[in-house]
Amino acid sequence: MTARRLLRWVTLTAATVLFLYPFVWLLSASVKPRPQVFDNALIPRNWAWGNYVEIWHAAPVAAWFLNSVVVSVTAAAAVTLTSSLVAFGFAYFRFPGRTALFGLVLATMMLPAAVTMIPVYLIWNSVGLAHTQVPLWAGNLFGSAFYIFLLRQFFLGLPREVFEAARVDGANHWTLFWRIAVPLCRPALIVSFVFELKASWSDLLKPLIYLRDPALYTLPRGLKALSDQFGQAGEQRWEIVLAGSVITTVPLLIVFFLAQRHFLAGITTDSRRG
């Protein structure tokens, strides 16, 4: 093994340990009794598996988990479908002002979320949906500039001759999109879906703004409620809060593990095209 390769492996190992340590500490602290939570020992001296039982009794975690699944999957599916439709339009069709319109779409990414927060809330409030789960995902029905840009790059890389041949065979525009573009760009679509699933799953701001009924809470909003009740300003039962953090984090790890092949394929393909 050369010195360069050895240095590379040492660097990667150190970086891996650095990134894994907080999660390992979280797992360890979540199964410790209260007095030992912050003792920084990665292997607990005493195990308290009952923390995970207590959290299910202390809060409706199952309902929060289901709410997060519904909201996150719906939001991810909505933004992936709508953004891919818009991206395909920008990539396939040739029309006057296409470049300027695409630049205008990208310019919307420059708007801070705080600028549109109040107007968007007023819109949802005017239609009577301000205190429901709808605002958490329905905005994705209008697409996302980031995913439109990402998917357009993939669609531009597809051979145009394939679409022209399909047009000669009588395929309409929807068939071109659904039967040709979507299967060929599946890694990019999975990347978009996983990105948005992660963003929606871990989002706390929107649930804080819109959700008032604890039965509608998502996991991050519920974790905030647990932190208020058992954390620094509450009963000082951090083991309960940390167990809730593990329950919130582990599903995302499972999703990435299941989708990593497509996820990494999408990232590497996009980097080569860039």
PDB file of C-alpha atoms in Angstrom:
ATOM      1  CA  MET A   1       0.000   0.000   0.000  1.00  0.00           C
ATOM      2  CA  THR A   2       1.466   3.343  -1.047  1.00  0.00           C
ATOM      3  CA  ALA A   3       1.791   6.268   1.312  1.00  0.00           C
ATOM      4  CA  ARG A   4      -0.830   8.226  -0.647  1.00  0.00           C
ATOM      5  CA  ARG A   5      -3.355   5.399  -0.413  1.00  0.00           C
ATOM      6  CA  LEU A   6      -2.628   4.940   3.283  1.00  0.00           C
ATOM      7  CA  LEU A   7      -3.142   8.647   3.895  1.00  0.00           C
ATOM      8  CA  ARG A   8      -6.424   8.474   1.977  1.00  0.00           C
ATOM      9  CA  TRP A   9      -7.718   5.580   4.069  1.00  0.00           C
ATOM     10  CA  VAL A  10      -6.664   7.235   7.317  1.00  0.00           C
ATOM     11  CA  THR A  11      -8.393  10.464   6.293  1.00  0.00           C
ATOM     12  CA  LEU A  12     -11.570   8.677   5.261  1.00  0.00           C
ATOM     13  CA  THR A  13     -11.602   6.618   8.456  1.00  0.00           C
ATOM     14  CA  ALA A  14     -11.143   9.718  10.595  1.00  0.00           C
ATOM     15  CA  ALA A  15     -13.918  11.523   8.724  1.00  0.00           C
ATOM     16  CA  THR A  16     -16.210   8.498   9.117  1.00  0.00           C
ATOM     17  CA  VAL A  17     -15.612   8.363  12.860  1.00  0.00           C
ATOM     18  CA  LEU A  18     -16.167  12.113  13.115  1.00  0.00           C
ATOM     19  CA  PHE A  19     -19.523  11.914  11.352  1.00  0.00           C
ATOM     20  CA  LEU A  20     -20.690   8.733  13.075  1.00  0.00           C
ATOM     21  CA  TYR A  21     -19.795   9.733  16.630  1.00  0.00           C
ATOM     22  CA  PRO A  22     -22.824  12.024  17.264  1.00  0.00           C
ATOM     23  CA  PHE A  23     -25.246   9.328  16.119  1.00  0.00           C
ATOM     24  CA  VAL A  24     -23.498   6.615  18.131  1.00  0.00           C
ATOM     25  CA  TRP A  25     -23.601   8.905  21.164  1.00  0.00           C
ATOM     26  CA  LEU A  26     -27.318   9.490  20.565  1.00  0.00           C
ATOM     27  CA  LEU A  27     -28.016   5.757  20.416  1.00  0.00           C
ATOM     28  CA  SER A  28     -26.022   5.171  23.574  1.00  0.00           C
ATOM     29  CA  ALA A  29     -27.578   8.035  25.545  1.00  0.00           C
ATOM     30  CA  SER A  30     -31.097   6.984  24.570  1.00  0.00           C
ATOM     31  CA  VAL A  31     -30.717   3.689  26.461  1.00  0.00           C
ATOM     32  CA  LYS A  32     -29.115   5.093  29.608  1.00  0.00           C
ATOM     33  CA  PRO A  33     -30.816   5.851  32.906  1.00  0.00           C
ATOM     34  CA  ARG A  34     -31.348   9.519  33.669  1.00  0.00           C
ATOM     35  CA  PRO A  35     -28.250  10.180  35.846  1.00  0.00           C
ATOM     36  CA  GLN A  36     -25.901   8.721  33.192  1.00  0.00           C
ATOM     37  CA  VAL A  37     -27.244  10.367  30.041  1.00  0.00           C
ATOM     38  CA  PHE A  38     -24.439  12.914  29.707  1.00  0.00           C
ATOM     39  CA  ASP A  39     -21.511  10.849  30.998  1.00  0.00           C
ATOM     40  CA  ASN A  40     -20.110  10.529  27.408  1.00  0.00           C
ATOM     41  CA  ALA A  41     -19.623   6.767  27.757  1.00  0.00           C
ATOM     42  CA  LEU A  42     -20.474   5.126  24.434  1.00  0.00           C
ATOM     43  CA  ILE A  43     -21.184   1.809  26.148  1.00  0.00           C
ATOM     44  CA  PRO A  44     -23.727   2.340  28.946  1.00  0.00           C
ATOM     45  CA  ARG A  45     -22.825   1.028  32.368  1.00  0.00           C
ATOM     46  CA  ASN A  46     -26.527   0.375  32.968  1.00  0.00           C
ATOM     47  CA  TRP A  47     -29.033  -0.233  30.187  1.00  0.00           C
ATOM     48  CA  ALA A  48     -32.449   1.412  30.263  1.00  0.00           C
ATOM     49  CA  TRP A  49     -34.373  -0.023  27.319  1.00  0.00           C
ATOM     50  CA  GLY A  50     -37.518   1.110  29.076  1.00  0.00           C
ATOM     51  CA  ASN A  51     -36.906   4.630  27.752  1.00  0.00           C
ATOM     52  CA  TYR A  52     -38.409   3.540  24.445  1.00  0.00           C
ATOM     53  CA  VAL A  53     -41.417   2.098  26.238  1.00  0.00           C
ATOM     54  CA  GLU A  54     -41.906   5.268  28.265  1.00  0.00           C
ATOM     55  CA  ILE A  55     -41.912   7.533  25.238  1.00  0.00           C
ATOM     56  CA  TRP A  56     -44.735   5.552  23.640  1.00  0.00           C
ATOM     57  CA  HIS A  57     -46.758   6.072  26.822  1.00  0.00           C
ATOM     58  CA  ALA A  58     -45.745   9.719  27.244  1.00  0.00           C
ATOM     59  CA  ALA A  59     -46.852  10.851  23.786  1.00  0.00           C
ATOM     60  CA  PRO A  60     -48.799   9.585  20.726  1.00  0.00           C
ATOM     61  CA  VAL A  61     -45.589   8.744  18.885  1.00  0.00           C
ATOM     62  CA  ALA A  62     -47.299   6.207  16.609  1.00  0.00           C
ATOM     63  CA  ALA A  63     -49.736   8.870  15.352  1.00  0.00           C
ATOM     64  CA  TRP A  64     -46.890  11.345  14.858  1.00  0.00           C
ATOM     65  CA  PHE A  65     -44.919   8.732  12.944  1.00  0.00           C
ATOM     66  CA  LEU A  66     -47.864   8.006  10.657  1.00  0.00           C
ATOM     67  CA  ASN A  67     -48.425  11.724  10.100  1.00  0.00           C
ATOM     68  CA  SER A  68     -44.781  12.157   9.116  1.00  0.00           C
ATOM     69  CA  VAL A  69     -44.965   9.238   6.690  1.00  0.00           C
ATOM     70  CA  VAL A  70     -48.116  10.577   5.014  1.00  0.00           C
ATOM     71  CA  VAL A  71     -46.895  14.170   4.803  1.00  0.00           C
ATOM     72  CA  SER A  72     -43.351  13.332   3.691  1.00  0.00           C
ATOM     73  CA  VAL A  73     -44.276  10.751   1.060  1.00  0.00           C
ATOM     74  CA  THR A  74     -47.034  12.970  -0.335  1.00  0.00           C
ATOM     75  CA  ALA A  75     -44.744  16.013  -0.434  1.00  0.00           C
ATOM     76  CA  ALA A  76     -41.917  14.058  -2.082  1.00  0.00           C
ATOM     77  CA  ALA A  77     -44.186  12.432  -4.658  1.00  0.00           C
ATOM     78  CA  ALA A  78     -45.881  15.739  -5.488  1.00  0.00           C
ATOM     79  CA  VAL A  79     -42.683  17.717  -6.005  1.00  0.00           C
ATOM     80  CA  THR A  80     -41.021  14.903  -7.976  1.00  0.00           C
ATOM     81  CA  LEU A  81     -43.934  14.555 -10.389  1.00  0.00           C
ATOM     82  CA  THR A  82     -44.602  18.248 -10.954  1.00  0.00           C
ATOM     83  CA  SER A  83     -40.937  19.251 -11.140  1.00  0.00           C
ATOM     84  CA  SER A  84     -40.205  16.476 -13.626  1.00  0.00           C
ATOM     85  CA  LEU A  85     -43.072  17.617 -15.847  1.00  0.00           C
ATOM     86  CA  VAL A  86     -41.807  21.195 -15.878  1.00  0.00           C
ATOM     87  CA  ALA A  87     -38.198  20.078 -16.341  1.00  0.00           C
ATOM     88  CA  PHE A  88     -39.159  17.882 -19.292  1.00  0.00           C
ATOM     89  CA  GLY A  89     -40.967  20.818 -20.852  1.00  0.00           C
ATOM     90  CA  PHE A  90     -37.889  23.022 -20.571  1.00  0.00           C
ATOM     91  CA  ALA A  91     -35.636  20.258 -21.919  1.00  0.00           C
ATOM     92  CA  TYR A  92     -37.734  18.982 -24.818  1.00  0.00           C
ATOM     93  CA  PHE A  93     -39.764  21.864 -26.198  1.00  0.00           C
ATOM     94  CA  ARG A  94     -38.265  24.712 -28.168  1.00  0.00           C
ATOM     95  CA  PHE A  95     -40.198  27.949 -27.800  1.00  0.00           C
ATOM     96  CA  PRO A  96     -39.399  31.697 -27.729  1.00  0.00           C
ATOM     97  CA  GLY A  97     -38.330  32.977 -24.331  1.00  0.00           C
ATOM     98  CA  ARG A  98     -37.523  29.512 -22.989  1.00  0.00           C
ATOM     99  CA  THR A  99     -34.142  30.562 -21.621  1.00  0.00           C
ATOM    100  CA  ALA A 100     -35.524  33.717 -20.012  1.00  0.00           C
ATOM    101  CA  LEU A 101     -38.412  31.805 -18.441  1.00  0.00           C
ATOM    102  CA  PHE A 102     -36.080  29.139 -17.104  1.00  0.00           C
ATOM    103  CA  GLY A 103     -33.859  31.862 -15.654  1.00  0.00           C
ATOM    104  CA  LEU A 104     -36.915  33.355 -13.959  1.00  0.00           C
ATOM    105  CA  VAL A 105     -37.702  29.972 -12.410  1.00  0.00           C
ATOM    106  CA  LEU A 106     -34.156  29.689 -11.105  1.00  0.00           C
ATOM    107  CA  ALA A 107     -34.329  33.232  -9.754  1.00  0.00           C
ATOM    108  CA  THR A 108     -37.055  32.144  -7.346  1.00  0.00           C
ATOM    109  CA  MET A 109     -34.389  30.182  -5.450  1.00  0.00           C
ATOM    110  CA  MET A 110     -32.913  33.536  -4.427  1.00  0.00           C
ATOM    111  CA  LEU A 111     -36.028  34.391  -2.411  1.00  0.00           C
ATOM    112  CA  PRO A 112     -35.547  33.655   1.308  1.00  0.00           C
ATOM    113  CA  ALA A 113     -38.293  31.528   2.821  1.00  0.00           C
ATOM    114  CA  ALA A 114     -39.008  34.302   5.329  1.00  0.00           C
ATOM    115  CA  VAL A 115     -40.132  36.604   2.503  1.00  0.00           C
ATOM    116  CA  THR A 116     -43.022  34.353   1.464  1.00  0.00           C
ATOM    117  CA  MET A 117     -43.839  32.877   4.875  1.00  0.00           C
ATOM    118  CA  ILE A 118     -46.535  35.376   5.880  1.00  0.00           C
ATOM    119  CA  PRO A 119     -48.216  35.709   2.429  1.00  0.00           C
ATOM    120  CA  VAL A 120     -48.377  31.927   2.086  1.00  0.00           C
ATOM    121  CA  TYR A 121     -49.878  31.596   5.559  1.00  0.00           C
ATOM    122  CA  LEU A 122     -52.513  34.214   4.729  1.00  0.00           C
ATOM    123  CA  ILE A 123     -53.434  32.300   1.580  1.00  0.00           C
ATOM    124  CA  TRP A 124     -53.903  29.038   3.460  1.00  0.00           C
ATOM    125  CA  ASN A 125     -55.780  30.832   6.206  1.00  0.00           C
ATOM    126  CA  SER A 126     -58.147  32.453   3.687  1.00  0.00           C
ATOM    127  CA  VAL A 127     -59.163  29.029   2.350  1.00  0.00           C
ATOM    128  CA  GLY A 128     -59.570  27.578   5.839  1.00  0.00           C
ATOM    129  CA  LEU A 129     -56.617  25.171   5.735  1.00  0.00           C
ATOM    130  CA  ALA A 130     -54.129  27.036   7.924  1.00  0.00           C
ATOM    131  CA  HIS A 131     -54.361  24.574  10.815  1.00  0.00           C
ATOM    132  CA  THR A 132     -54.323  21.349   8.819  1.00  0.00           C
ATOM    133  CA  GLN A 133     -51.571  19.210   7.331  1.00  0.00           C
ATOM    134  CA  VAL A 134     -52.351  20.376   3.789  1.00  0.00           C
ATOM    135  CA  PRO A 135     -49.910  23.335   3.796  1.00  0.00           C
ATOM    136  CA  LEU A 136     -47.095  20.938   4.695  1.00  0.00           C
ATOM    137  CA  TRP A 137     -47.236  19.249   1.296  1.00  0.00           C
ATOM    138  CA  ALA A 138     -49.636  21.020  -1.067  1.00  0.00           C
ATOM    139  CA  GLY A 139     -47.142  23.730  -1.991  1.00  0.00           C
ATOM    140  CA  ASN A 140     -45.064  21.020  -3.675  1.00  0.00           C
ATOM    141  CA  LEU A 141     -47.788  20.594  -6.287  1.00  0.00           C
ATOM    142  CA  PHE A 142     -46.306  23.689  -7.943  1.00  0.00           C
ATOM    143  CA  GLY A 143     -42.840  22.165  -8.281  1.00  0.00           C
ATOM    144  CA  SER A 144     -39.474  23.323  -6.975  1.00  0.00           C
ATOM    145  CA  ALA A 145     -36.899  25.385  -8.856  1.00  0.00           C
ATOM    146  CA  PHE A 146     -34.050  23.259  -7.490  1.00  0.00           C
ATOM    147  CA  TYR A 147     -35.545  19.964  -8.648  1.00  0.00           C
ATOM    148  CA  ILE A 148     -36.596  21.479 -11.975  1.00  0.00           C
ATOM    149  CA  PHE A 149     -32.984  22.478 -12.580  1.00  0.00           C
ATOM    150  CA  LEU A 150     -31.669  19.093 -11.456  1.00  0.00           C
ATOM    151  CA  LEU A 151     -34.067  17.050 -13.572  1.00  0.00           C
ATOM    152  CA  ARG A 152     -33.727  19.300 -16.624  1.00  0.00           C
ATOM    153  CA  GLN A 153     -30.021  18.499 -16.715  1.00  0.00           C
ATOM    154  CA  PHE A 154     -30.839  14.800 -16.928  1.00  0.00           C
ATOM    155  CA  PHE A 155     -33.506  15.251 -19.581  1.00  0.00           C
ATOM    156  CA  LEU A 156     -31.120  17.336 -21.698  1.00  0.00           C
ATOM    157  CA  GLY A 157     -28.671  14.428 -21.661  1.00  0.00           C
ATOM    158  CA  LEU A 158     -31.148  12.062 -23.321  1.00  0.00           C
ATOM    159  CA  PRO A 159     -30.667  11.527 -27.098  1.00  0.00           C
ATOM    160  CA  ARG A 160     -33.272  13.586 -28.923  1.00  0.00           C
ATOM    161  CA  GLU A 161     -33.341  10.998 -31.701  1.00  0.00           C
ATOM    162  CA  VAL A 162     -35.124   8.595 -29.327  1.00  0.00           C
ATOM    163  CA  PHE A 163     -37.989  11.038 -28.890  1.00  0.00           C
ATOM    164  CA  GLU A 164     -38.159  11.833 -32.605  1.00  0.00           C
ATOM    165  CA  ALA A 165     -38.362   8.124 -33.437  1.00  0.00           C
ATOM    166  CA  ALA A 166     -41.196   7.722 -30.931  1.00  0.00           C
ATOM    167  CA  ARG A 167     -43.005  10.707 -32.462  1.00  0.00           C
ATOM    168  CA  VAL A 168     -42.786   9.045 -35.872  1.00  0.00           C
ATOM    169  CA  ASP A 169     -44.404   5.958 -34.333  1.00  0.00           C
ATOM    170  CA  GLY A 170     -47.312   8.100 -33.131  1.00  0.00           C
ATOM    171  CA  ALA A 171     -46.349   8.736 -29.500  1.00  0.00           C
ATOM    172  CA  ASN A 172     -47.832  11.858 -27.935  1.00  0.00           C
ATOM    173  CA  HIS A 173     -45.998  14.176 -25.546  1.00  0.00           C
ATOM    174  CA  TRP A 174     -47.268  12.396 -22.449  1.00  0.00           C
ATOM    175  CA  THR A 175     -45.989   9.073 -23.820  1.00  0.00           C
ATOM    176  CA  LEU A 176     -42.608  10.652 -24.506  1.00  0.00           C
ATOM    177  CA  PHE A 177     -42.439  11.779 -20.909  1.00  0.00           C
ATOM    178  CA  TRP A 178     -43.877   8.751 -19.126  1.00  0.00           C
ATOM    179  CA  ARG A 179     -42.636   5.890 -21.292  1.00  0.00           C
ATOM    180  CA  ILE A 180     -39.233   7.223 -22.369  1.00  0.00           C
ATOM    181  CA  ALA A 181     -37.943  10.105 -20.239  1.00  0.00           C
ATOM    182  CA  VAL A 182     -39.041   8.815 -16.838  1.00  0.00           C
ATOM    183  CA  PRO A 183     -37.519   5.296 -17.127  1.00  0.00           C
ATOM    184  CA  LEU A 184     -34.253   6.675 -18.516  1.00  0.00           C
ATOM    185  CA  CYS A 185     -33.967   9.257 -15.738  1.00  0.00           C
ATOM    186  CA  ARG A 186     -35.103   7.066 -12.848  1.00  0.00           C
ATOM    187  CA  PRO A 187     -31.950   7.704 -10.751  1.00  0.00           C
ATOM    188  CA  ALA A 188     -32.533  11.459 -10.946  1.00  0.00           C
ATOM    189  CA  LEU A 189     -36.168  11.058  -9.954  1.00  0.00           C
ATOM    190  CA  ILE A 190     -35.157   8.911  -6.979  1.00  0.00           C
ATOM    191  CA  VAL A 191     -32.601  11.552  -5.970  1.00  0.00           C
ATOM    192  CA  SER A 192     -35.314  14.222  -6.056  1.00  0.00           C
ATOM    193  CA  PHE A 193     -37.717  12.015  -4.118  1.00  0.00           C
ATOM    194  CA  VAL A 194     -35.158  11.167  -1.417  1.00  0.00           C
ATOM    195  CA  PHE A 195     -34.011  14.777  -1.097  1.00  0.00           C
ATOM    196  CA  GLU A 196     -37.543  16.040  -0.605  1.00  0.00           C
ATOM    197  CA  LEU A 197     -38.481  13.130   1.644  1.00  0.00           C
ATOM    198  CA  LYS A 198     -35.594  14.041   3.900  1.00  0.00           C
ATOM    199  CA  ALA A 199     -36.443  17.761   3.802  1.00  0.00           C
ATOM    200  CA  SER A 200     -40.102  17.185   4.591  1.00  0.00           C
ATOM    201  CA  TRP A 201     -39.441  14.515   7.238  1.00  0.00           C
ATOM    202  CA  SER A 202     -37.066  16.750   9.185  1.00  0.00           C
ATOM    203  CA  ASP A 203     -38.949  20.030   8.648  1.00  0.00           C
ATOM    204  CA  LEU A 204     -39.909  21.748  11.895  1.00  0.00           C
ATOM    205  CA  LEU A 205     -40.743  25.282  10.754  1.00  0.00           C
ATOM    206  CA  LYS A 206     -43.925  24.542   8.819  1.00  0.00           C
ATOM    207  CA  PRO A 207     -45.411  22.267  11.503  1.00  0.00           C
ATOM    208  CA  LEU A 208     -44.655  24.962  14.091  1.00  0.00           C
ATOM    209  CA  ILE A 209     -46.530  27.526  11.996  1.00  0.00           C
ATOM    210  CA  TYR A 210     -49.544  25.482  10.919  1.00  0.00           C
ATOM    211  CA  LEU A 211     -50.174  22.652  13.370  1.00  0.00           C
ATOM    212  CA  ARG A 212     -52.064  23.320  16.601  1.00  0.00           C
ATOM    213  CA  ASP A 213     -53.697  19.953  17.297  1.00  0.00           C
ATOM    214  CA  PRO A 214     -51.223  17.458  18.845  1.00  0.00           C
ATOM    215  CA  ALA A 215     -53.000  14.670  16.958  1.00  0.00           C
ATOM    216  CA  LEU A 216     -51.764  16.240  13.689  1.00  0.00           C
ATOM    217  CA  TYR A 217     -48.144  16.688  14.775  1.00  0.00           C
ATOM    218  CA  THR A 218     -45.337  15.253  12.686  1.00  0.00           C
ATOM    219  CA  LEU A 219     -42.337  13.699  14.412  1.00  0.00           C
ATOM    220  CA  PRO A 220     -40.188  16.879  14.456  1.00  0.00           C
ATOM    221  CA  ARG A 221     -43.094  18.902  15.858  1.00  0.00           C
ATOM    222  CA  GLY A 222     -43.794  16.169  18.384  1.00  0.00           C
ATOM    223  CA  LEU A 223     -40.112  16.035  19.311  1.00  0.00           C
ATOM    224  CA  LYS A 224     -40.254  19.776  19.954  1.00  0.00           C
ATOM    225  CA  ALA A 225     -43.241  19.202  22.258  1.00  0.00           C
ATOM    226  CA  LEU A 226     -41.330  16.427  24.059  1.00  0.00           C
ATOM    227  CA  SER A 227     -38.321  18.715  24.418  1.00  0.00           C
ATOM    228  CA  ASP A 228     -40.529  21.398  25.955  1.00  0.00           C
ATOM    229  CA  GLN A 229     -42.071  18.889  28.339  1.00  0.00           C
ATOM    230  CA  PHE A 230     -39.067  16.782  29.296  1.00  0.00           C
ATOM    231  CA  GLY A 231     -36.075  18.904  28.242  1.00  0.00           C
ATOM    232  CA  GLN A 232     -34.321  21.930  29.631  1.00  0.00           C
ATOM    233  CA  ALA A 233     -37.482  23.853  30.494  1.00  0.00           C
ATOM    234  CA  GLY A 234     -39.388  20.762  31.627  1.00  0.00           C
ATOM    235  CA  GLU A 235     -38.821  17.705  33.775  1.00  0.00           C
ATOM    236  CA  GLN A 236     -35.155  17.218  32.831  1.00  0.00           C
ATOM    237  CA  ARG A 237     -35.803  13.750  31.417  1.00  0.00           C
ATOM    238  CA  TRP A 238     -33.449  13.954  28.481  1.00  0.00           C
ATOM    239  CA  GLU A 239     -33.415  10.191  27.979  1.00  0.00           C
ATOM    240  CA  ILE A 240     -37.017  10.459  26.730  1.00  0.00           C
ATOM    241  CA  VAL A 241     -36.129  13.274  24.324  1.00  0.00           C
ATOM    242  CA  LEU A 242     -33.125  11.353  22.998  1.00  0.00           C
ATOM    243  CA  ALA A 243     -35.199   8.210  22.476  1.00  0.00           C
ATOM    244  CA  GLY A 244     -37.600  10.338  20.433  1.00  0.00           C
ATOM    245  CA  SER A 245     -34.645  11.667  18.426  1.00  0.00           C
ATOM    246  CA  VAL A 246     -33.607   8.125  17.559  1.00  0.00           C
ATOM    247  CA  ILE A 247     -37.133   7.241  16.453  1.00  0.00           C
ATOM    248  CA  THR A 248     -37.125  10.338  14.240  1.00  0.00           C
ATOM    249  CA  THR A 249     -33.691   9.676  12.717  1.00  0.00           C
ATOM    250  CA  VAL A 250     -33.631   5.940  12.040  1.00  0.00           C
ATOM    251  CA  PRO A 251     -36.332   5.884   9.289  1.00  0.00           C
ATOM    252  CA  LEU A 252     -34.274   8.263   7.142  1.00  0.00           C
ATOM    253  CA  LEU A 253     -31.238   6.022   7.503  1.00  0.00           C
ATOM    254  CA  ILE A 254     -33.303   3.056   6.362  1.00  0.00           C
ATOM    255  CA  VAL A 255     -34.618   4.997   3.352  1.00  0.00           C
ATOM    256  CA  PHE A 256     -31.126   5.999   2.293  1.00  0.00           C
ATOM    257  CA  PHE A 257     -29.835   2.451   2.753  1.00  0.00           C
ATOM    258  CA  LEU A 258     -32.597   1.077   0.523  1.00  0.00           C
ATOM    259  CA  ALA A 259     -32.196   3.786  -2.132  1.00  0.00           C
ATOM    260  CA  GLN A 260     -28.424   4.315  -1.997  1.00  0.00           C
ATOM    261  CA  ARG A 261     -27.699   2.498  -5.262  1.00  0.00           C
ATOM    262  CA  HIS A 262     -30.049   4.734  -7.239  1.00  0.00           C
ATOM    263  CA  PHE A 263     -29.155   7.736  -5.123  1.00  0.00           C
ATOM    264  CA  LEU A 264     -25.424   7.463  -5.781  1.00  0.00           C
ATOM    265  CA  ALA A 265     -26.022   6.656  -9.459  1.00  0.00           C
ATOM    266  CA  GLY A 266     -28.042   9.846  -9.794  1.00  0.00           C
ATOM    267  CA  ILE A 267     -25.402  11.973  -8.087  1.00  0.00           C
ATOM    268  CA  THR A 268     -22.481  10.587 -10.105  1.00  0.00           C
ATOM    269  CA  THR A 269     -24.357  10.798 -13.409  1.00  0.00           C
ATOM    270  CA  ASP A 270     -25.306  14.400 -12.752  1.00  0.00           C
ATOM    271  CA  SER A 271     -21.701  15.302 -11.848  1.00  0.00           C
ATOM    272  CA  ARG A 272     -20.413  13.792 -15.109  1.00  0.00           C
ATOM    273  CA  ARG A 273     -22.962  15.756 -17.099  1.00  0.00           C
ATOM    274  CA  GLY A 274     -22.144  18.936 -15.246  1.00  0.00           C
TER     275      GLY A 274
END
